[in-house]
Amino acid sequence: MKRTILKIFIVAAVAATSAASARAQTDALDRTKVLRAAADALGMGRWADIGNGATRLPGIDVVNTMEFWGAGAASTSGQALKTEYHVALGYNPPAMRIEMTRTGGAAPQHSIQTVRENYAWNESETGAGLISGKGTATPEAAALKDRLLQLWILPHGLVKAALAAGDKTKVSAENGATVITFPFAGHLAGITVKATLDAKNFVRKVETRPDNPSLANLAIEAEYSDYADHGEILTDIQSPGRIVQRQGGRTVLDIQIKTWEANNPYLIFPVPPNVSGRK
C-alpha cells in the first residue's frame, strides 16, 4: 500500500513538474513572439532565421543612435508653453540630450538636459564643459533616474529593455490588447513598467510605477501615436508622430514630431570632467 501511494506521489510530482516546464516554455514562446512582433513593427529587428535549434543565428537590433525634432507644448509650473523639442539619444552606452526652447511666458526659456550612464548634467550649450572657456556644465545628479527613464520609455528603448529583462518580462491581455510588464534594472531598479500594444504591435501606451512613494515623480504615463517613417531618408524604421506625457493626471508634454532620424546618426555624449570627477 505504501509503495502504491509512493508511486502515485512520484507520478503526480513528475506530472506537475512537466506541466510547470511546459507552461514555462509556452510563456517563453509567447514572450518571444510578442517582443519580436513589437520589434518588427518598429523596424528595429533584422532576423536571420537561418538553421534551427541551437544553430539558428541571432537577431540583430539595428537601432542604436537616433535624433528627432518636434514642436508643441510643455508644461512648467502648471503653465503650458509653446515648445521646440530636440532630442539626441543612444543606447550603447545609454545616453540622451533633450534641448527645449519654451516661449509664451514672461521670458523665453532654453535648457539642455543631458544624461549618460551614471551621470546627469545641464549644458549652457551643446558640448559645454568639455573645452575650457566653452560653456558651462552643471551636474544634476538628482535628475539621473528621471532622465534615464525618459530614454527607456521611448518605444525602441522599451522593447530593448523588455528583451533585456528576460523571463521577468510578462505578457498578458487586457481589454483585448497585448500588455507587456517588466521591472527595470540598474539605476531604475524598483520601477515597474507596463506597455500596451495596439493591433499593429506598436507601443501605444507606457506607464511606470515606482515602488517607493518618494519617487512619485517617476510615475509617468506616455502615449505614442501616428507611427510612420519620419526620416528625411527613409529607413523602414518606424517612429511615433506624436508623444504625450502625463504626470499625476496632468499633461506635461505634447509634441508633434517633425523629423525622426533613425539611421544611426553620429552622436556622442562625452561627460564633462567637472561632472565625472576626472581630471
Coordinates of C-alpha atoms in Angstrom, one line a residue:
M1 CA 0.0 0.0 0.0
K2 CA 2.8 2.4 1.0
R3 CA 4.6 1.6 -2.3
T4 CA 1.5 2.3 -4.3
I5 CA 1.0 5.6 -2.6
L6 CA 4.7 6.5 -3.1
K7 CA 4.4 5.6 -6.8
I8 CA 1.3 7.8 -7.1
F9 CA 3.1 10.6 -5.4
I10 CA 6.1 10.3 -7.7
V11 CA 3.9 10.2 -10.8
A12 CA 1.9 13.2 -9.7
A13 CA 5.1 15.1 -8.9
V14 CA 6.6 14.3 -12.3
A15 CA 3.4 15.3 -14.0
A16 CA 3.3 18.6 -12.1
T17 CA 6.9 19.3 -12.9
S18 CA 6.3 18.5 -16.6
A19 CA 3.2 20.8 -16.6
A20 CA 5.2 23.6 -15.0
S21 CA 8.0 23.1 -17.5
A22 CA 5.5 23.2 -20.4
R23 CA 3.9 26.3 -19.1
A24 CA 7.3 28.0 -18.7
Q25 CA 8.2 27.0 -22.3
T26 CA 4.8 28.3 -23.5
D27 CA 5.3 31.6 -21.6
A28 CA 8.8 32.0 -23.1
L29 CA 7.5 31.3 -26.6
D30 CA 4.6 33.8 -26.1
R31 CA 7.0 36.4 -24.7
T32 CA 9.5 35.9 -27.6
K33 CA 6.7 36.1 -30.2
V34 CA 5.2 39.3 -28.7
L35 CA 8.6 41.1 -28.3
R36 CA 9.7 40.1 -31.8
A37 CA 6.4 41.4 -33.2
A38 CA 6.9 44.7 -31.4
A39 CA 10.5 45.0 -32.7
D40 CA 9.4 44.1 -36.2
A41 CA 6.6 46.7 -36.1
L42 CA 9.2 49.4 -35.3
G43 CA 11.6 48.0 -37.9
M44 CA 14.4 47.7 -35.4
G45 CA 15.0 44.0 -35.8
R46 CA 16.8 42.1 -38.5
W47 CA 16.2 38.3 -38.2
A48 CA 18.4 35.7 -39.9
D49 CA 16.0 32.7 -39.4
I50 CA 18.8 30.5 -40.8
G51 CA 19.0 27.0 -39.4
N52 CA 17.1 25.7 -36.5
G53 CA 17.6 24.9 -32.8
A54 CA 21.0 25.9 -31.4
T55 CA 22.4 26.6 -34.9
R56 CA 19.9 29.5 -35.6
L57 CA 21.6 32.9 -36.0
P58 CA 20.5 35.5 -33.5
G59 CA 18.5 38.6 -34.5
I60 CA 20.2 41.9 -34.9
D61 CA 19.0 45.2 -33.4
V62 CA 19.8 47.9 -35.9
V63 CA 18.8 50.8 -33.7
N64 CA 21.5 52.5 -31.6
T65 CA 21.6 56.3 -32.1
M66 CA 18.6 58.4 -33.1
E67 CA 17.8 62.1 -33.3
F68 CA 14.4 63.8 -33.6
W69 CA 12.8 67.2 -33.6
G70 CA 9.3 68.2 -32.7
A71 CA 7.1 71.1 -31.5
G72 CA 4.1 71.5 -29.3
A73 CA 3.6 72.3 -25.7
A74 CA 5.5 71.5 -22.4
S75 CA 4.1 72.4 -19.0
T76 CA 6.2 74.1 -16.4
S77 CA 4.7 75.2 -13.0
G78 CA 1.3 74.5 -14.4
Q79 CA 1.7 76.7 -17.4
A80 CA 1.7 75.2 -20.9
L81 CA 4.4 76.9 -23.0
K82 CA 5.0 76.7 -26.8
T83 CA 7.9 74.4 -27.1
E84 CA 10.6 73.4 -29.7
Y85 CA 11.9 70.0 -28.8
H86 CA 15.1 68.4 -30.0
V87 CA 16.4 65.0 -28.7
A88 CA 19.6 63.2 -29.4
L89 CA 20.0 59.7 -27.9
G90 CA 21.9 56.5 -27.9
Y91 CA 21.5 53.1 -26.3
N92 CA 25.1 51.8 -26.2
P93 CA 26.0 53.5 -23.9
P94 CA 22.6 54.7 -22.7
A95 CA 22.6 58.5 -23.2
M96 CA 20.2 61.3 -24.1
R97 CA 20.3 65.0 -24.6
I98 CA 17.0 66.9 -24.6
E99 CA 17.1 70.5 -25.8
M100 CA 14.0 72.6 -25.3
T101 CA 13.1 76.2 -26.1
R102 CA 9.9 77.4 -24.5
T103 CA 8.1 80.6 -25.2
G104 CA 4.8 82.2 -24.1
G105 CA 5.8 83.0 -20.6
A106 CA 7.4 86.1 -19.1
A107 CA 10.6 85.3 -21.0
P108 CA 11.9 82.6 -23.3
Q109 CA 13.3 79.5 -21.6
H110 CA 16.1 77.4 -23.0
S111 CA 17.5 74.3 -21.5
I112 CA 19.8 71.4 -22.5
Q113 CA 19.4 68.4 -20.2
T114 CA 21.9 65.5 -20.7
V115 CA 22.4 62.1 -19.2
R116 CA 24.9 59.3 -19.8
E117 CA 25.1 56.1 -17.8
N118 CA 25.9 57.2 -14.3
Y119 CA 25.9 61.0 -14.9
A120 CA 23.3 63.7 -15.4
W121 CA 24.1 67.3 -16.1
N122 CA 22.8 70.5 -17.8
E123 CA 24.6 72.3 -20.6
S124 CA 24.6 76.0 -21.3
E125 CA 25.4 75.0 -24.9
T126 CA 25.9 71.6 -26.6
G127 CA 29.2 70.2 -25.6
A128 CA 29.6 72.7 -22.7
G129 CA 32.3 72.0 -20.2
L130 CA 34.5 69.8 -22.4
I131 CA 36.8 72.6 -23.5
S132 CA 38.0 75.3 -21.2
G133 CA 36.0 78.5 -21.7
K134 CA 33.4 76.9 -23.9
G135 CA 30.1 76.9 -21.9
T136 CA 29.2 75.6 -18.5
A137 CA 28.2 72.1 -17.5
T138 CA 26.2 71.9 -14.3
P139 CA 26.0 68.5 -12.5
E140 CA 22.4 67.3 -11.9
A141 CA 22.8 64.0 -10.0
A142 CA 19.3 64.1 -8.6
A143 CA 17.9 64.1 -12.2
L144 CA 19.7 60.8 -13.2
K145 CA 16.7 58.5 -12.8
D146 CA 14.2 60.8 -14.4
R147 CA 16.4 61.3 -17.5
L148 CA 17.3 57.6 -17.9
L149 CA 13.6 56.9 -17.6
Q150 CA 12.9 59.3 -20.5
L151 CA 15.3 57.3 -22.6
W152 CA 14.0 53.8 -21.8
I153 CA 10.2 54.6 -22.1
L154 CA 10.5 55.6 -25.8
P155 CA 9.2 52.8 -27.9
H156 CA 12.5 51.5 -29.2
G157 CA 14.1 51.7 -25.7
L158 CA 11.0 50.0 -24.2
V159 CA 11.4 47.0 -26.5
K160 CA 15.1 46.8 -25.8
A161 CA 14.6 46.9 -22.0
A162 CA 11.8 44.2 -22.2
L163 CA 14.1 41.9 -24.1
A164 CA 16.9 42.5 -21.6
A165 CA 14.6 41.7 -18.7
G166 CA 14.3 38.1 -20.0
D167 CA 11.9 35.9 -18.1
K168 CA 11.0 38.8 -15.8
T169 CA 9.0 40.2 -18.7
K170 CA 5.4 39.0 -18.6
V171 CA 2.9 39.1 -21.5
S172 CA -0.9 39.3 -20.9
A173 CA -4.1 40.5 -22.5
E174 CA -6.1 43.4 -21.2
N175 CA -9.3 44.7 -22.8
G176 CA -8.4 42.9 -25.9
A177 CA -4.9 44.5 -26.1
T178 CA -1.5 42.8 -25.6
V179 CA 0.3 44.1 -22.5
I180 CA 4.0 43.8 -21.6
T181 CA 5.0 44.2 -18.0
F182 CA 8.6 44.0 -16.5
P183 CA 10.8 45.6 -13.9
F184 CA 13.6 48.0 -14.9
A185 CA 17.1 47.2 -13.7
G186 CA 20.2 49.2 -12.8
H187 CA 19.6 52.8 -11.8
L188 CA 15.9 52.3 -12.5
A189 CA 15.5 49.2 -10.3
G190 CA 12.3 49.5 -8.2
I191 CA 10.3 50.8 -11.2
T192 CA 7.9 48.6 -13.0
V193 CA 6.8 49.4 -16.5
K194 CA 3.6 48.4 -18.3
A195 CA 3.4 48.8 -22.0
T196 CA 0.2 48.4 -24.1
L197 CA 0.5 47.4 -27.8
D198 CA -2.1 48.1 -30.5
A199 CA -3.4 45.8 -33.2
K200 CA -0.3 46.5 -35.3
N201 CA 2.1 45.7 -32.4
F202 CA 3.1 49.3 -31.9
V203 CA 3.8 50.6 -28.4
R204 CA 0.8 52.9 -27.8
K205 CA 0.9 53.5 -24.1
V206 CA 3.6 53.2 -21.4
E207 CA 3.0 53.5 -17.6
T208 CA 5.8 53.5 -15.0
R209 CA 5.2 52.6 -11.3
P210 CA 7.9 53.2 -8.7
D211 CA 7.8 51.0 -5.6
N212 CA 9.0 53.9 -3.5
P213 CA 6.3 56.6 -2.9
S214 CA 9.1 59.2 -2.6
L215 CA 9.8 58.7 -6.3
A216 CA 6.3 59.7 -7.4
N217 CA 7.8 62.0 -10.0
L218 CA 8.9 58.8 -11.8
A219 CA 5.3 57.7 -12.2
I220 CA 4.8 58.7 -15.9
E221 CA 2.1 57.9 -18.5
A222 CA 3.3 58.2 -22.1
E223 CA 1.2 57.8 -25.2
Y224 CA 2.6 57.3 -28.7
S225 CA 0.6 57.6 -32.0
D226 CA 0.8 58.4 -35.7
Y227 CA 3.6 55.9 -36.4
A228 CA 5.5 56.2 -39.7
D229 CA 9.0 56.5 -41.1
H230 CA 9.6 60.2 -40.2
G231 CA 13.2 60.2 -41.5
E232 CA 14.3 62.6 -44.3
I233 CA 16.0 59.5 -45.7
L234 CA 13.6 56.6 -45.4
T235 CA 15.0 53.6 -43.4
D236 CA 11.9 51.5 -42.7
I237 CA 12.3 52.2 -39.0
Q238 CA 9.0 53.4 -37.6
S239 CA 8.7 56.2 -35.0
P240 CA 5.8 57.9 -33.4
G241 CA 4.5 61.2 -34.9
R242 CA 3.1 62.4 -31.6
I243 CA 4.3 62.0 -28.0
V244 CA 2.1 62.9 -25.0
Q245 CA 3.3 62.6 -21.4
R246 CA 1.3 62.9 -18.2
Q247 CA 2.3 63.0 -14.5
G248 CA -0.3 63.0 -11.8
G249 CA -3.0 63.2 -14.4
R250 CA -1.6 66.5 -15.8
T251 CA -0.2 66.7 -19.3
V252 CA 3.4 67.9 -19.1
L253 CA 4.4 67.3 -22.8
D254 CA 2.5 67.2 -26.1
I255 CA 4.8 67.1 -29.1
Q256 CA 4.2 66.6 -32.8
I257 CA 7.3 65.1 -34.5
K258 CA 8.7 67.0 -37.5
T259 CA 11.7 64.7 -38.3
W260 CA 13.0 61.5 -36.7
E261 CA 16.4 60.4 -37.9
A262 CA 16.8 56.7 -37.1
N263 CA 19.7 55.8 -39.4
N264 CA 22.2 55.7 -36.6
P265 CA 23.4 59.4 -36.9
Y266 CA 26.8 60.1 -35.5
L267 CA 26.1 61.2 -31.9
I268 CA 28.4 61.3 -28.9
F269 CA 27.8 62.2 -25.3
P270 CA 31.1 62.8 -23.6
V271 CA 30.9 63.5 -19.8
P272 CA 32.5 66.8 -18.8
P273 CA 35.4 66.5 -16.3
N274 CA 33.6 68.5 -13.6
V275 CA 30.6 66.1 -13.9
S276 CA 32.5 62.8 -13.9
G277 CA 35.1 64.0 -11.3
R278 CA 38.1 63.0 -13.5
K279 CA 40.9 65.5 -14.2

